[in-house]
Coordinates of C-alpha atoms in Angstrom, one line a residue:
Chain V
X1 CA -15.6 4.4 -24.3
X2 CA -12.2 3.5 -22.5
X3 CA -9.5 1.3 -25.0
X4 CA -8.4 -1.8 -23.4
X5 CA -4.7 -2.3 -23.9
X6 CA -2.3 -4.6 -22.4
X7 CA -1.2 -2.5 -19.6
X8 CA -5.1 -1.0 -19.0
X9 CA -6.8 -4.1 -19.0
X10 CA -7.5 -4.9 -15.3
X11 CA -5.8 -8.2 -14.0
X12 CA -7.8 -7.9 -10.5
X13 CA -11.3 -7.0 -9.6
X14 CA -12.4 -6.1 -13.2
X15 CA -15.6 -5.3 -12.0
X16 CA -14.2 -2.3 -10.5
X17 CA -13.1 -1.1 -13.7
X18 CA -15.0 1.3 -15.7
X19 CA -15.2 2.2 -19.7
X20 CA -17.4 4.9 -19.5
X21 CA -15.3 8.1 -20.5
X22 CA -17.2 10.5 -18.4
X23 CA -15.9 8.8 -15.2
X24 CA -12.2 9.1 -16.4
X25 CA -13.5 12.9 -16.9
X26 CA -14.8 12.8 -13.2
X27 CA -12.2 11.9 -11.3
X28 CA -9.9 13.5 -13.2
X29 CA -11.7 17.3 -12.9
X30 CA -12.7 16.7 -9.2
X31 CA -8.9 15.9 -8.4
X32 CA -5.9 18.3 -7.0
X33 CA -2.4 16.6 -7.7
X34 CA -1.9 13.6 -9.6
X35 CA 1.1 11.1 -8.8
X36 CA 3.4 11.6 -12.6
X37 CA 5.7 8.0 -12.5
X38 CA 9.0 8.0 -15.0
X39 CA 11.4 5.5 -15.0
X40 CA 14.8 7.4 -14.0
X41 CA 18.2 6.1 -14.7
X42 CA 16.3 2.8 -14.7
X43 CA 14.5 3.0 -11.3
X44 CA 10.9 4.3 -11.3
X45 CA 10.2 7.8 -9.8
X46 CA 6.5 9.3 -8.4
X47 CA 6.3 12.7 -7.9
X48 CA 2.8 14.7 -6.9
X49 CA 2.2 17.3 -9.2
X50 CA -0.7 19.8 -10.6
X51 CA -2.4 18.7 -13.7
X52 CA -5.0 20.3 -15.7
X53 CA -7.1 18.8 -18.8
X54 CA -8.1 20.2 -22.0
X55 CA -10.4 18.2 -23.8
X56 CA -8.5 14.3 -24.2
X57 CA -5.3 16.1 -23.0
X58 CA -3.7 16.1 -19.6
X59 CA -1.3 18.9 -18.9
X60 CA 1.1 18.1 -16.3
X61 CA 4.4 21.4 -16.4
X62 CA 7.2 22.2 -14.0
X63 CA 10.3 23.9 -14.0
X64 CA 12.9 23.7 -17.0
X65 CA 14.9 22.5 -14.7
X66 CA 12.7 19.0 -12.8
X67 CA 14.4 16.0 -13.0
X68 CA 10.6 14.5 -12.9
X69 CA 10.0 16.4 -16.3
X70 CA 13.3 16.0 -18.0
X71 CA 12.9 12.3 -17.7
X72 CA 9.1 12.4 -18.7
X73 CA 10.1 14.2 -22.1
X74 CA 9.1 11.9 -24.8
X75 CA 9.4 9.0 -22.7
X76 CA 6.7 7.0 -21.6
X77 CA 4.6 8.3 -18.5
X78 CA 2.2 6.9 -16.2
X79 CA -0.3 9.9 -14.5
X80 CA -2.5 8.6 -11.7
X81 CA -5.1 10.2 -9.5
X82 CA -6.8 9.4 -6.9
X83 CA -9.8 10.5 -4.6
X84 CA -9.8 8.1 -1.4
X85 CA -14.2 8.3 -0.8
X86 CA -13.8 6.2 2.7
X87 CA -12.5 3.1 4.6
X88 CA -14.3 -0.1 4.4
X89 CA -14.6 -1.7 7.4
X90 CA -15.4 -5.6 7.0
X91 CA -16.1 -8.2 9.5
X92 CA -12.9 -10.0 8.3
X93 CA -9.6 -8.0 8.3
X94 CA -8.9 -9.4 5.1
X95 CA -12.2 -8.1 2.9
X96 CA -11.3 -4.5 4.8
X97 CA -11.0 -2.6 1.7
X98 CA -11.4 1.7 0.6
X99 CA -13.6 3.1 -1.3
X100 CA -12.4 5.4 -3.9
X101 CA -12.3 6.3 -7.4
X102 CA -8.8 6.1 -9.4
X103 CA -7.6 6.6 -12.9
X104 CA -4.6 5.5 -14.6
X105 CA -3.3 6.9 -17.9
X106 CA 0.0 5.7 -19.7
X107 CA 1.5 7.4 -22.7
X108 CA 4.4 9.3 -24.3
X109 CA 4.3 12.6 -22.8
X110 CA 5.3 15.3 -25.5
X111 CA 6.9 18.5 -24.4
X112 CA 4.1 21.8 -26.0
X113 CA 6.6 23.9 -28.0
X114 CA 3.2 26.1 -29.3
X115 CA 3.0 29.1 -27.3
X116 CA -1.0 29.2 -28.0
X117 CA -1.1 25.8 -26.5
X118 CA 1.5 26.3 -23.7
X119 CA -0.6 28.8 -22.6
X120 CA -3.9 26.9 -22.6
X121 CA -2.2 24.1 -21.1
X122 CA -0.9 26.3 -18.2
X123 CA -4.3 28.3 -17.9
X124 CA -5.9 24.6 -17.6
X125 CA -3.5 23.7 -14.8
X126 CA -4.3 26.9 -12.9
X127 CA -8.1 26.6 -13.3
X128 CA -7.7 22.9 -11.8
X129 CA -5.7 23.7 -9.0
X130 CA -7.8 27.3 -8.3
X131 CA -10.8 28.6 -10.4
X132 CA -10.9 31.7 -11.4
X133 CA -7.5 32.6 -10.5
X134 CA -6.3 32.5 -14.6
X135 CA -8.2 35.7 -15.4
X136 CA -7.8 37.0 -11.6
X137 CA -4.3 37.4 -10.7
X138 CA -1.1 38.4 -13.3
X139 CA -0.8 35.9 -15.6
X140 CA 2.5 34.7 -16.5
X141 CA 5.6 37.0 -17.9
X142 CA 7.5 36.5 -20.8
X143 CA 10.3 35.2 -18.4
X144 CA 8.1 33.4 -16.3
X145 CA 7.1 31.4 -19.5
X146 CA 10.2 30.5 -20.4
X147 CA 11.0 28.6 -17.3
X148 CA 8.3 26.8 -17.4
X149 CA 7.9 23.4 -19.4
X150 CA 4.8 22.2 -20.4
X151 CA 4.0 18.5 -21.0
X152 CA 1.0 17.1 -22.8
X153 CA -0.3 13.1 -22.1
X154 CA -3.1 11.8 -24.4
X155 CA -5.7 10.2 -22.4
X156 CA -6.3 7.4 -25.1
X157 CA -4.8 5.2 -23.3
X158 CA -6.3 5.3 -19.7
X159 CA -8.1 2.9 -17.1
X160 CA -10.6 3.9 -14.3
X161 CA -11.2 1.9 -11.0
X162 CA -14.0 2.9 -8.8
X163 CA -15.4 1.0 -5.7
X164 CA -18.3 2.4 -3.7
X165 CA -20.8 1.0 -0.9
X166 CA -20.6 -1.7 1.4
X167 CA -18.1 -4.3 2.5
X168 CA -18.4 -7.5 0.9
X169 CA -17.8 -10.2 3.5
X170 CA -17.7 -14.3 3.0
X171 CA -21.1 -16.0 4.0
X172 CA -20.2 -17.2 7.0
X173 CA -19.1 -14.1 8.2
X174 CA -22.4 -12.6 8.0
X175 CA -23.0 -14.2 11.5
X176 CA -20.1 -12.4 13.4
X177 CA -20.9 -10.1 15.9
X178 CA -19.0 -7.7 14.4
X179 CA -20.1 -3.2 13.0
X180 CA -19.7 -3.4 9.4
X181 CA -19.8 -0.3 7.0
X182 CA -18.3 2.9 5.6
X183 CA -16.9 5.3 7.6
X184 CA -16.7 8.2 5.3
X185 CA -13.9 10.5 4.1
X186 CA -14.8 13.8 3.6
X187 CA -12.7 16.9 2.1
X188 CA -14.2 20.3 2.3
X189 CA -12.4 24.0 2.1
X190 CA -11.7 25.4 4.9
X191 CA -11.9 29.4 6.1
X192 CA -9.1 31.3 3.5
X193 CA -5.8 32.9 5.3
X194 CA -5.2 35.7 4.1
X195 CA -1.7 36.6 3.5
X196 CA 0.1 38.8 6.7
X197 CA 1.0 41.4 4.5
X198 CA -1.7 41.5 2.2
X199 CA -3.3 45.3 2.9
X200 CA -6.1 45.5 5.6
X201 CA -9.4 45.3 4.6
X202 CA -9.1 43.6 1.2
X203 CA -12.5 41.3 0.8
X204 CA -11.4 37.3 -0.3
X205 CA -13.1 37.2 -4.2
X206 CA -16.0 34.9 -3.9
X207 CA -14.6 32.3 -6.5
X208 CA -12.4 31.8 -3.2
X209 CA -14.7 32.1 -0.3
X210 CA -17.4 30.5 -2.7
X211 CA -15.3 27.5 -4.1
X212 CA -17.2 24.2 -3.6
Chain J
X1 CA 18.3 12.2 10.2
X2 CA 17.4 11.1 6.4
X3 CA 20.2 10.2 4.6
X4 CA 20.9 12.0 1.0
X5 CA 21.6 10.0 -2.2
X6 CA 21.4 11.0 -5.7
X7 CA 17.7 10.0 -6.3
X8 CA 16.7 11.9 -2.8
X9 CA 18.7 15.2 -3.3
X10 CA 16.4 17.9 -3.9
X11 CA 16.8 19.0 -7.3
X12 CA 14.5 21.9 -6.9
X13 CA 13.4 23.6 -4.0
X14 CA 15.8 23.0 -1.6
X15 CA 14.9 24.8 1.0
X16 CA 11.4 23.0 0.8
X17 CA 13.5 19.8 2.3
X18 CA 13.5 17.8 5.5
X19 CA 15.8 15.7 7.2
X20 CA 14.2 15.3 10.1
X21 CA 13.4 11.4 10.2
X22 CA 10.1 12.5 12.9
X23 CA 8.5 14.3 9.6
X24 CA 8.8 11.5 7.5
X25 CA 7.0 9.2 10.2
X26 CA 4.6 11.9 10.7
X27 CA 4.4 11.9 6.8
X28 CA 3.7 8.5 6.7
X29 CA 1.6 7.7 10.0
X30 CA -1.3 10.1 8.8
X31 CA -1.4 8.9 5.5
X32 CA -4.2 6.6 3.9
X33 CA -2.9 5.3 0.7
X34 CA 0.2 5.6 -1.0
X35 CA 1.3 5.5 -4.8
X36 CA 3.6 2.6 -5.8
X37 CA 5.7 3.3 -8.6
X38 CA 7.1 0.4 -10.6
X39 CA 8.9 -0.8 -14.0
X40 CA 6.8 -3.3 -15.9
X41 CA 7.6 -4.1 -19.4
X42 CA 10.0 -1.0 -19.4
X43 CA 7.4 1.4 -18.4
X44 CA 6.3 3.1 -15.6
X45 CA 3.5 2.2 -13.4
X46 CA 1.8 3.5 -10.5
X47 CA -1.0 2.4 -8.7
X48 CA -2.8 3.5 -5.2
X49 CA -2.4 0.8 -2.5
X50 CA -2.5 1.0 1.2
X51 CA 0.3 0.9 3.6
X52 CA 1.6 0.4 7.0
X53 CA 5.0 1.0 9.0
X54 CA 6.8 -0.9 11.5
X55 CA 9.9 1.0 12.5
X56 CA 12.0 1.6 9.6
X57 CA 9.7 -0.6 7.3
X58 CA 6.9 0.0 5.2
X59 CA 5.0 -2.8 4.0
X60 CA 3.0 -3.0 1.2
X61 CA 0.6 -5.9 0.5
X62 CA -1.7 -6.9 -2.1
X63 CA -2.8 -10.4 -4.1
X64 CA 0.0 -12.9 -4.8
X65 CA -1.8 -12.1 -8.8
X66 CA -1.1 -8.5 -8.9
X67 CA 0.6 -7.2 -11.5
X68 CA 2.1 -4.2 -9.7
X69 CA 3.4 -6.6 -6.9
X70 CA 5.1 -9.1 -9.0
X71 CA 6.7 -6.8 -10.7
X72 CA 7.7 -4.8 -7.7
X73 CA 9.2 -8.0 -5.7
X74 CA 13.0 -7.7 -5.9
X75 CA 13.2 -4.4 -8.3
X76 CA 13.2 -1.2 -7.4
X77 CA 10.2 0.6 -6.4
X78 CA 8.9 4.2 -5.3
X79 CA 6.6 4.9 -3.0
X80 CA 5.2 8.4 -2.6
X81 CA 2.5 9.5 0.3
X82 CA 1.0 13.1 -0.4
X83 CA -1.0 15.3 1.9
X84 CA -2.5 18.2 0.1
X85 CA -3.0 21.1 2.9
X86 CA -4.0 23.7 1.0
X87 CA -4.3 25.9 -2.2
X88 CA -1.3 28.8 -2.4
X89 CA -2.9 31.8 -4.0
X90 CA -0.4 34.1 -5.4
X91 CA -0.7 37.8 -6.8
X92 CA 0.8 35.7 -10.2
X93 CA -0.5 32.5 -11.9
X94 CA 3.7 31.5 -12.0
X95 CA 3.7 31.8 -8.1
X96 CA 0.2 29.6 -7.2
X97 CA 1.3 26.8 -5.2
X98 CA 0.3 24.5 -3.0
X99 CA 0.6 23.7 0.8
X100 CA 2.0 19.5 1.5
X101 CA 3.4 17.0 2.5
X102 CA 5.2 14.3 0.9
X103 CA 7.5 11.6 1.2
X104 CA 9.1 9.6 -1.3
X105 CA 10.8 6.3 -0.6
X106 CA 13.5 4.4 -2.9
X107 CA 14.2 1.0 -2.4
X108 CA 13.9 -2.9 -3.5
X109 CA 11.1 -4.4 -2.3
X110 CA 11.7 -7.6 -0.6
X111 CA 8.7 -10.1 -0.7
X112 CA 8.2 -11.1 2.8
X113 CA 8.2 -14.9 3.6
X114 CA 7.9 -15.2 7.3
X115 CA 5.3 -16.2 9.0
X116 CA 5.6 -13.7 12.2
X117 CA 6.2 -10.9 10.2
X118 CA 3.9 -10.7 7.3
X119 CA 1.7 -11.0 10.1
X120 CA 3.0 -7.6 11.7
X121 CA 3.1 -6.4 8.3
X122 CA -0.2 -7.1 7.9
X123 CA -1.3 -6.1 11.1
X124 CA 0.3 -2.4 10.6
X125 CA -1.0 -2.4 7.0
X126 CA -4.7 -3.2 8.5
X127 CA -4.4 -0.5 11.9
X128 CA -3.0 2.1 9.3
X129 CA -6.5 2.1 7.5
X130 CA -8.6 1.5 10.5
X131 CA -6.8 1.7 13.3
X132 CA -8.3 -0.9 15.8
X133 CA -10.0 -3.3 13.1
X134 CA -6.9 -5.4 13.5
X135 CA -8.2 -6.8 17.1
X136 CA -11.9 -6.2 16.5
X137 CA -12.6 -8.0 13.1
X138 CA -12.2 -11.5 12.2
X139 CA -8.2 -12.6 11.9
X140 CA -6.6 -13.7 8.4
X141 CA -7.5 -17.5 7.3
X142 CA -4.5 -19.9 6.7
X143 CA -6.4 -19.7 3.0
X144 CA -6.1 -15.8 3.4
X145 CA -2.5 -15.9 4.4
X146 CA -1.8 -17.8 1.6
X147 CA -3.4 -15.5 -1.2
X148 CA -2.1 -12.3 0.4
X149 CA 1.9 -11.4 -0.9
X150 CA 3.3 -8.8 1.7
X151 CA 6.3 -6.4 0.5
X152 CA 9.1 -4.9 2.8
X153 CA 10.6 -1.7 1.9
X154 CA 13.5 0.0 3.6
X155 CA 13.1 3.4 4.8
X156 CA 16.9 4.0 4.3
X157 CA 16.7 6.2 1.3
X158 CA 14.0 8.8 1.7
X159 CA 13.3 12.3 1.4
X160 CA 10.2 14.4 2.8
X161 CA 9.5 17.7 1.2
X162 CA 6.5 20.5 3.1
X163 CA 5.6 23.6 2.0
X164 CA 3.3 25.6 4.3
X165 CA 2.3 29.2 4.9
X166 CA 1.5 32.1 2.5
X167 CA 2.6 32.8 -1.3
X168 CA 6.0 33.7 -2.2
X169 CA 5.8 36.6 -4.3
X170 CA 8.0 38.6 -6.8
X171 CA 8.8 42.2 -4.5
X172 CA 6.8 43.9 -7.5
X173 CA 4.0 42.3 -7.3
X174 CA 3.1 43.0 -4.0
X175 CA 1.5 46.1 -4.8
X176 CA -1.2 44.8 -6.4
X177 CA -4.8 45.0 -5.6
X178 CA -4.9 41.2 -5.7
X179 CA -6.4 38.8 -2.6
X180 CA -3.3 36.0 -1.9
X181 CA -3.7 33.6 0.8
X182 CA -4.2 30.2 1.3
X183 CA -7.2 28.1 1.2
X184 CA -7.3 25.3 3.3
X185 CA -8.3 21.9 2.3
X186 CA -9.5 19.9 5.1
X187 CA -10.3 16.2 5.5
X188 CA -12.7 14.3 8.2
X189 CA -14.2 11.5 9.1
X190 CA -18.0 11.5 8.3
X191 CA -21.0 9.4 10.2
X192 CA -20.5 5.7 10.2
X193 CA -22.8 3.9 7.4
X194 CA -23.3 0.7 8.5
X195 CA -23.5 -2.1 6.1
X196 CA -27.6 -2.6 4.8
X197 CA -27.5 -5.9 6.1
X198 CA -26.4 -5.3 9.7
X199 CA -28.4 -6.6 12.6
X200 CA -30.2 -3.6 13.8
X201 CA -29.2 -2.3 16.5
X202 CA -25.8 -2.7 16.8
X203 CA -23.9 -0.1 17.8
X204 CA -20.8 1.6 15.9
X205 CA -18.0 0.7 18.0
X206 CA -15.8 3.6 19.7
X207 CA -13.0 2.8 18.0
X208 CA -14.7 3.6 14.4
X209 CA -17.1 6.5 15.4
X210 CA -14.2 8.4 17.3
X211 CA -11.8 8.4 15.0
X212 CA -10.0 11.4 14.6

């Protein structure tokens, strides 16, 4: 079950909403890069980054260095992703809508000083991003570790949207002459490139060529 | 050429820059949704919302209830469009990347009270989701007008950021008997559903089933 809180509590189109916990798992395992908002020097700031989850943790890292993450340290954070599912196409330009399935979690991100749980937090983030990669390519130096920072976002507080199927048009639009529907959106993987100077005949792993 | 301020110098990554305005509209023009970043209450939030441009404007719209609108009209605001291309698969976890495109877009909104152009904003907010629905479908209501706020954001302070091509390696790492490579991530349009309730028969329009 989702918490309603000030800030999750939807003010439009609460029927979209959701407070089933295994859709705020869904969207967030199917998804790529999330959209990480801090307020900098007063002015917010939305950056795409990788994220990976662990349980009711989101781990979002960067470089020592981000200005993203150096504002995001103990401060609050808003972490949204989205899958856009497909455009609806109405018989009024005003009830066009999209289908898709978002989720929106606030908190106070908290930089992982645990090197057990830096680790799983960065093993997390390369699973999400490419499966099987963790255990399949060289995993992180001591140097490489230390200029990386790694954030961690409770997803207690969190809201999920999700809006599927048809248009929904006013009554007397019903009449128009006018195709209404979905025109789909659809995301597949594509053939991998290998790198140009990766040795000739080396066969692409199948959690690569395989990946779904 | 995009202009450089504080909030759009690249921090990190430099080289990963544009300043070529042509990217940003290319950014932009292929771009579905966008993620608005605000400050409500002192904390960041950011929600998915469509888009559209008109020259050197981006307008936003949404109800004249929403919370991420009021509190974007007159403050600052982000907005962030991000293409994920592909998966960067390095010899090393550290070096996994991925292939974009982003833009990010600093500004005050400026709630948009004219009649003629909230109508072009609207317009280019409706043909950037479904490009010819704007002509096809049914035109806004005087009662629709009303309900709908449109935002107006300067493109003045912006700054596009692409990574493409194969992993960036450490030398040593190289000789590894590790695959690296990209895998591509593609997106398409998939067969039109049409709405249950649709008179049969009725063809998808050109315009919809074309799309590319």
């Amino acid at each position: 079950m989702l918490s309603t809180t000030p800030r999750t509590r939807l003010g439009r189109e609460k029927h979209r909403g959701s407070t089933d916990r295994n859709d705020l798992y869904e969207v967030l395992d199917t998804g790529l890069f999330c959209h990480l908002g801090v307020v900098a020097d007063g002015h917010p700031m939305v950056v795409p980054t990788g994220y990976g989850r662990v349980g009711e943790t989101l781990y979002l890292h960067g470089s020592t260095g981000a200005r993203s993450l150096r504002a995001g340290e103990g401060t609050e954070v808003c972490v949204t992703v989205t899958h856009v599912d497909g455009i609806v196409l109405a018989r009024s330009v005003f009830n066009h809508s999209v289908n898709y399935r978002s989720a929106i979690i606030y908190g106070r991100a908290r930089m992982v000083t645990d090197e057990e749980e830096r680790l799983e937090g960065l093993r997390a983030l390369t699973e999400q991003l490419a499966p099987g990669q963790w255990d399949y390519a060289r995993q992180p130096s001591r140097k490489e570790l230390a200029a990386t920072a790694v954030l961690a976002l409770s997803l207690e507080e969190a809201s999920v949207k999700i809006r599927r199927g048809a248009p929904n048009d006013e009554d007397e639009d019903y009449a128009l002459p006018v195709w209404a529907g979905v025109l789909p959106l659809e995301t597949s993987w594509g053939v991998p490139v290998p790198d140009p100077v990766l040795p000739e005949g080396m066969d692409v792993p199948v959690h690569i060529s395989g990946r779904r």
